[in-house]
């Protein structure tokens, strides 16, 4: 029940974050195709942030499915993650409105970086709670994506000193890596997947 | 559990989309009946988008009820659908603020079209997961509405080149067709319906 | 499961409605007590609408608890109710910004009236689904509040032709009647209440 | 079921409150580090309010977990709490936009105070429903934080007459006390914690 409520609250926050970003999209000044083309960068940054929140929701969902329970520390580690994610609409808006200027793009990257760190902390807290021989530790043994992403974000942040738009490209590539590799994990899990709908306590990734 | 969380997240996003559109309604300039009449087109387009999100929520709900489980591909197919639906407030606002000009109305239609395509993709992903002999494939065998709607949207989009307001009428008619036929399906399902509240795993539409 | 998802979606929409009204409150022009006093009417109308959404959430919750299941008609009756409730922030904002002018206050009253009618329709749909000898029909046999409120709203609407502020007082009194009498129902139900937390399918109000 | 829906609705409202505050953050006027530094007070007050809503969510969650059931009075005590919490974004915005002037900071403190009182009332209603020998009464016997916080808020409110910024510091310290001591409670509960994920009706804090 406690775990369910943590998921429900996180779902609520993520659903709101992913949706209110849309409120920030200014309608084109002219009701023409040119007007629409002019806001394409805005739509692109909206799509990118939508993708990132979607990835976090997916990963959060997989993570919690493997967790055994929650404690006070986990509740706060989760809120810490939600805090950084809640800043996505703000940094999306700022980098978009500034025409992807150097500093706002770097701040966008720092927010991605800190959200990744917060996700890592949450992961550690859940593993510590479950024990080193639990399903989580087994499944996350080879978490090269989780540990590699911060370096990509750092690279993107540094690149912004030279070419902010290229940084956004790096952040987009990092998102696509998550998307594509998500399917690969899926294939790896294989048959376990087919049971998801039937067994409530099925961990799916245990050996 | 996984399926439940997918539904909960989708419910959250749809609940927010359907509600924040209201935030876009500007109050009338004059506190008079004339002032209210002047924003009737705004209220009409709010109502139409409310109806569409309501239809999608209903259909999503029926679809997921028949599904056996979810996998990574289904999670992303669902997020893809939510992405297009999340643009409804934006395209509603734009076509309304432009006084239903040609291009914004066409973009409104394209968003309807792409949401319909995304729903179709989600449907296919769920059927593939369940197998061709599952409850979903059986229930959706004769899905003339799902396959017909895109053509209505396309017709509406083309009509906007001549008369954008008439396009909105076409989109409204498409919504009404969904509404009315929803009841017909209901009647067809018949007695199975009465069991919905009692059996959790009841598929309702299986033969 | 179907009933749960209807509740979850309604909870989401009501939670958003009750919360986004807050976004409409303009901060006082001066950071002084006089500034705060100047927006007291705004805060009052916010409180009133908060109360109404709270009452609807409470009633919706009691209603659904007694229902056996849902069907397509019930889903749409519920969306119909949510539509009128979703207009609360809009009519609250309009009547507040107009300084409680005649027409906006009447429109506020009409929205209350139509929400009450929509709730009545939902109630009827649920009773028809369950049968005249079900728990709902028994519990709602003496629904003088549900049937009386529309007349209070009508009186408030007519009063606005003379004195709009007095109408707001009438609407506030109607809300207080719901609040106070809610406790009375509670006391009437008596011992059944103590079981709410333990039995999931307990209807509480059946004879 | 009734208790679940109360939690779900509260989760929804709290998730929205914690997230829409972000909408209030104005992007810096300049896309520079100086621009970001200039809005640090805004970000600080956003963080503080995020922390407070997070604390309330945590406490609400622990409180409800120990509760046996809900009744009409509890539903309204809960809505009363949500009302004061729903004003957080408003008072955050006001005190921030006024540059933390005396009156807005006092109003911020009063909102904290009234939310604390509302939480206390909810606690009492739940204990009265469960009985003096229930899990809640046992767990909350030594609730020095709940009873001490209002005095800290009062001190902060009075301090604003001299130095409003120092008041914000006091409110921040009160939040940190909650955060830190939350962990201490955790440690005290000890082994009971490990069972949270497994037993649905486990009260955890009963003797």
Tab-separated table of N, CA and C in Angstrom, chain D residues 56-140:
chain	number	residue	atom	x	y	z
D	56	UNK	N	4.211	17.629	4.195
D	56	UNK	CA	2.805	17.332	4.456
D	56	UNK	C	2.381	16.046	3.770
D	57	UNK	N	2.884	15.813	2.564
D	57	UNK	CA	2.526	14.574	1.877
D	57	UNK	C	3.030	13.387	2.694
D	58	UNK	N	4.281	13.468	3.143
D	58	UNK	CA	4.872	12.401	3.953
D	58	UNK	C	4.058	12.150	5.222
D	59	UNK	N	3.746	13.226	5.929
D	59	UNK	CA	3.035	13.081	7.195
D	59	UNK	C	1.621	12.565	6.971
D	60	UNK	N	0.976	13.076	5.928
D	60	UNK	CA	-0.376	12.659	5.581
D	60	UNK	C	-0.393	11.158	5.302
D	61	UNK	N	0.620	10.746	4.611
D	61	UNK	CA	0.783	9.368	4.218
D	61	UNK	C	0.979	8.461	5.447
D	62	UNK	N	1.840	8.887	6.367
D	62	UNK	CA	2.039	8.107	7.592
D	62	UNK	C	0.759	8.081	8.424
D	63	UNK	N	0.084	9.229	8.493
D	63	UNK	CA	-1.129	9.348	9.294
D	63	UNK	C	-2.218	8.406	8.779
D	64	UNK	N	-2.443	8.466	7.472
D	64	UNK	CA	-3.519	7.654	6.896
D	64	UNK	C	-3.216	6.168	6.983
D	65	UNK	N	-1.933	5.827	6.933
D	65	UNK	CA	-1.563	4.425	6.999
D	65	UNK	C	-1.991	3.808	8.336
D	66	UNK	N	-1.960	4.630	9.370
D	66	UNK	CA	-2.329	4.138	10.703
D	66	UNK	C	-3.838	4.205	10.953
D	67	UNK	N	-4.549	4.965	10.118
D	67	UNK	CA	-5.983	5.150	10.355
D	67	UNK	C	-6.759	3.889	9.992
D	68	UNK	N	-7.891	3.681	10.671
D	68	UNK	CA	-8.693	2.491	10.383
D	68	UNK	C	-9.669	2.750	9.243
D	69	UNK	N	-10.292	3.915	9.231
D	69	UNK	CA	-11.294	4.189	8.216
D	69	UNK	C	-11.568	5.675	8.182
D	70	UNK	N	-12.535	6.079	7.385
D	70	UNK	CA	-12.864	7.496	7.312
D	70	UNK	C	-14.366	7.677	7.468
D	71	UNK	N	-14.763	8.866	7.903
D	71	UNK	CA	-16.184	9.207	7.941
D	71	UNK	C	-16.352	10.625	7.386
D	72	UNK	N	-17.595	11.098	7.343
D	72	UNK	CA	-17.864	12.411	6.763
D	72	UNK	C	-17.037	13.519	7.391
D	73	UNK	N	-16.901	13.478	8.720
D	73	UNK	CA	-16.121	14.513	9.408
D	73	UNK	C	-14.668	14.485	8.962
D	74	UNK	N	-14.122	13.286	8.779
D	74	UNK	CA	-12.727	13.144	8.369
D	74	UNK	C	-12.547	13.661	6.945
D	75	UNK	N	-13.508	13.361	6.065
D	75	UNK	CA	-13.434	13.869	4.691
D	75	UNK	C	-13.321	15.393	4.696
D	76	UNK	N	-14.123	16.038	5.550
D	76	UNK	CA	-14.103	17.497	5.578
D	76	UNK	C	-12.870	18.042	6.279
D	77	UNK	N	-12.405	17.337	7.312
D	77	UNK	CA	-11.154	17.770	7.967
D	77	UNK	C	-10.006	17.698	6.970
D	78	UNK	N	-10.061	16.698	6.099
D	78	UNK	CA	-9.026	16.547	5.083
D	78	UNK	C	-9.120	17.659	4.034
D	79	UNK	N	-10.344	17.965	3.602
D	79	UNK	CA	-10.520	19.058	2.642
D	79	UNK	C	-10.086	20.388	3.249
D	80	UNK	N	-10.338	20.554	4.534
D	80	UNK	CA	-9.929	21.767	5.238
D	80	UNK	C	-8.404	21.922	5.180
D	81	UNK	N	-7.700	20.816	5.417
D	81	UNK	CA	-6.241	20.833	5.315
D	81	UNK	C	-5.808	21.174	3.889
D	82	UNK	N	-6.438	20.525	2.918
D	82	UNK	CA	-6.067	20.763	1.513
D	82	UNK	C	-6.327	22.217	1.127
D	83	UNK	N	-7.359	22.806	1.723
D	83	UNK	CA	-7.632	24.215	1.413
D	83	UNK	C	-6.448	25.098	1.776
D	84	UNK	N	-5.928	24.960	2.997
D	84	UNK	CA	-4.805	25.824	3.411
D	84	UNK	C	-3.563	25.508	2.600
D	85	UNK	N	-3.362	24.216	2.300
D	85	UNK	CA	-2.197	23.864	1.484
D	85	UNK	C	-2.332	24.419	0.066
D	86	UNK	N	-3.576	24.491	-0.422
D	86	UNK	CA	-3.780	24.998	-1.791
D	86	UNK	C	-3.447	26.481	-1.895
D	87	UNK	N	-3.356	27.156	-0.741
D	87	UNK	CA	-2.995	28.580	-0.770
D	87	UNK	C	-1.481	28.786	-0.792
D	88	UNK	N	-0.699	27.719	-0.616
D	88	UNK	CA	0.761	27.863	-0.609
D	88	UNK	C	1.298	28.551	-1.871
D	89	UNK	N	0.879	28.106	-3.069
D	89	UNK	CA	1.417	28.778	-4.259
D	89	UNK	C	1.102	30.276	-4.245
D	90	UNK	N	-0.098	30.634	-3.787
D	90	UNK	CA	-0.485	32.047	-3.741
D	90	UNK	C	0.394	32.837	-2.778
D	91	UNK	N	0.558	32.337	-1.547
D	91	UNK	CA	1.349	33.100	-0.566
D	91	UNK	C	2.836	33.070	-0.915
D	92	UNK	N	3.278	31.970	-1.574
D	92	UNK	CA	4.665	31.913	-2.033
D	92	UNK	C	4.911	33.011	-3.065
D	93	UNK	N	3.989	33.078	-4.035
D	93	UNK	CA	4.087	34.071	-5.096
D	93	UNK	C	4.066	35.488	-4.518
D	94	UNK	N	3.128	35.725	-3.589
D	94	UNK	CA	2.989	37.078	-3.064
D	94	UNK	C	4.240	37.509	-2.303
D	95	UNK	N	4.717	36.648	-1.392
D	95	UNK	CA	5.885	37.052	-0.600
D	95	UNK	C	7.104	37.201	-1.502
D	96	UNK	N	7.196	36.353	-2.529
D	96	UNK	CA	8.323	36.459	-3.451
D	96	UNK	C	8.256	37.741	-4.273
D	97	UNK	N	7.072	38.009	-4.859
D	97	UNK	CA	6.951	39.184	-5.732
D	97	UNK	C	7.110	40.488	-4.962
D	98	UNK	N	6.761	40.494	-3.683
D	98	UNK	CA	6.888	41.705	-2.883
D	98	UNK	C	8.315	41.869	-2.363
D	99	UNK	N	9.221	40.986	-2.760
D	99	UNK	CA	10.587	41.040	-2.225
D	99	UNK	C	10.608	40.721	-0.732
D	100	UNK	N	9.740	39.800	-0.314
D	100	UNK	CA	9.643	39.381	1.087
D	100	UNK	C	9.362	40.572	2.004
D	101	UNK	N	8.284	41.287	1.667
D	101	UNK	CA	7.846	42.408	2.512
D	101	UNK	C	7.154	41.870	3.756
D	102	UNK	N	6.985	42.746	4.733
D	102	UNK	CA	6.476	42.347	6.045
D	102	UNK	C	5.135	41.595	5.980
D	103	UNK	N	4.138	42.219	5.369
D	103	UNK	CA	2.798	41.633	5.410
D	103	UNK	C	2.715	40.304	4.632
D	104	UNK	N	3.198	40.229	3.395
D	104	UNK	CA	3.121	38.938	2.701
D	104	UNK	C	3.838	37.821	3.453
D	105	UNK	N	4.983	38.134	4.086
D	105	UNK	CA	5.690	37.101	4.840
D	105	UNK	C	4.857	36.660	6.044
D	106	UNK	N	4.183	37.629	6.706
D	106	UNK	CA	3.312	37.253	7.820
D	106	UNK	C	2.163	36.360	7.325
D	107	UNK	N	1.608	36.706	6.169
D	107	UNK	CA	0.514	35.896	5.614
D	107	UNK	C	1.021	34.495	5.256
D	108	UNK	N	2.243	34.432	4.754
D	108	UNK	CA	2.869	33.132	4.487
D	108	UNK	C	2.920	32.319	5.778
D	109	UNK	N	3.365	32.985	6.865
D	109	UNK	CA	3.452	32.308	8.156
D	109	UNK	C	2.088	31.880	8.672
D	110	UNK	N	1.094	32.750	8.507
D	110	UNK	CA	-0.253	32.389	8.959
D	110	UNK	C	-0.774	31.161	8.198
D	111	UNK	N	-0.445	31.081	6.916
D	111	UNK	CA	-0.895	29.920	6.134
D	111	UNK	C	-0.225	28.650	6.646
D	112	UNK	N	1.078	28.754	6.955
D	112	UNK	CA	1.760	27.608	7.567
D	112	UNK	C	1.080	27.221	8.872
D	113	UNK	N	0.759	28.246	9.669
D	113	UNK	CA	0.147	28.015	10.976
D	113	UNK	C	-1.213	27.338	10.830
D	114	UNK	N	-2.032	27.841	9.906
D	114	UNK	CA	-3.384	27.297	9.758
D	114	UNK	C	-3.354	25.895	9.144
D	115	UNK	N	-2.374	25.645	8.274
D	115	UNK	CA	-2.234	24.280	7.745
D	115	UNK	C	-1.863	23.330	8.876
D	116	UNK	N	-0.978	23.795	9.788
D	116	UNK	CA	-0.583	22.949	10.914
D	116	UNK	C	-1.785	22.666	11.816
D	117	UNK	N	-2.594	23.696	12.047
D	117	UNK	CA	-3.798	23.509	12.864
D	117	UNK	C	-4.751	22.529	12.166
D	118	UNK	N	-4.897	22.685	10.845
D	118	UNK	CA	-5.789	21.792	10.097
D	118	UNK	C	-5.292	20.349	10.163
D	119	UNK	N	-3.970	20.176	10.125
D	119	UNK	CA	-3.423	18.816	10.219
D	119	UNK	C	-3.726	18.235	11.596
D	120	UNK	N	-3.599	19.098	12.618
D	120	UNK	CA	-3.891	18.664	13.990
D	120	UNK	C	-5.352	18.230	14.115
D	121	UNK	N	-6.262	19.007	13.516
D	121	UNK	CA	-7.688	18.668	13.567
D	121	UNK	C	-7.951	17.329	12.874
D	122	UNK	N	-7.321	17.139	11.724
D	122	UNK	CA	-7.476	15.870	11.000
D	122	UNK	C	-6.985	14.702	11.853
D	123	UNK	N	-5.844	14.917	12.510
D	123	UNK	CA	-5.276	13.899	13.388
D	123	UNK	C	-6.272	13.531	14.498
D	124	UNK	N	-6.824	14.576	15.133
D	124	UNK	CA	-7.780	14.346	16.221
D	124	UNK	C	-9.000	13.571	15.706
D	125	UNK	N	-9.499	13.958	14.514
D	125	UNK	CA	-10.688	13.296	13.966
D	125	UNK	C	-10.408	11.819	13.704
D	126	UNK	N	-9.199	11.534	13.226
D	126	UNK	CA	-8.850	10.136	12.946
D	126	UNK	C	-8.703	9.338	14.233
D	127	UNK	N	-8.106	9.970	15.258
D	127	UNK	CA	-7.935	9.276	16.535
D	127	UNK	C	-9.297	9.024	17.187
D	128	UNK	N	-10.182	10.038	17.132
D	128	UNK	CA	-11.499	9.871	17.733
D	128	UNK	C	-12.255	8.734	17.058
D	129	UNK	N	-12.070	8.612	15.730
D	129	UNK	CA	-12.752	7.556	14.980
D	129	UNK	C	-12.218	6.169	15.361
D	130	UNK	N	-10.915	6.118	15.652
D	130	UNK	CA	-10.284	4.819	15.888
D	130	UNK	C	-10.342	4.406	17.357
D	131	UNK	N	-10.441	5.376	18.232
D	131	UNK	CA	-10.463	5.077	19.657
D	131	UNK	C	-9.124	5.378	20.291
D	132	UNK	N	-9.145	5.700	21.591
D	132	UNK	CA	-7.942	6.141	22.298
D	132	UNK	C	-6.917	5.031	22.464
D	133	UNK	N	-7.349	3.804	22.242
D	133	UNK	CA	-6.412	2.692	22.388
D	133	UNK	C	-5.939	2.150	21.040
D	134	UNK	N	-6.147	2.927	19.988
D	134	UNK	CA	-5.774	2.486	18.651
D	134	UNK	C	-4.316	2.772	18.341
D	135	UNK	N	-3.916	2.368	17.131
D	135	UNK	CA	-2.532	2.514	16.706
D	135	UNK	C	-2.137	3.982	16.610
D	136	UNK	N	-3.082	4.828	16.167
D	136	UNK	CA	-2.782	6.239	15.981
D	136	UNK	C	-2.469	6.918	17.299
D	137	UNK	N	-3.335	6.723	18.288
D	137	UNK	CA	-3.141	7.349	19.594
D	137	UNK	C	-1.811	6.915	20.184
D	138	UNK	N	-1.486	5.639	20.011
D	138	UNK	CA	-0.223	5.118	20.542
D	138	UNK	C	0.965	5.771	19.840
D	139	UNK	N	0.892	5.863	18.531
D	139	UNK	CA	2.026	6.368	17.754
D	139	UNK	C	2.214	7.867	17.958
D	140	UNK	N	1.105	8.580	18.156
D	140	UNK	CA	1.191	10.037	18.238
D	140	UNK	C	1.242	10.534	19.669
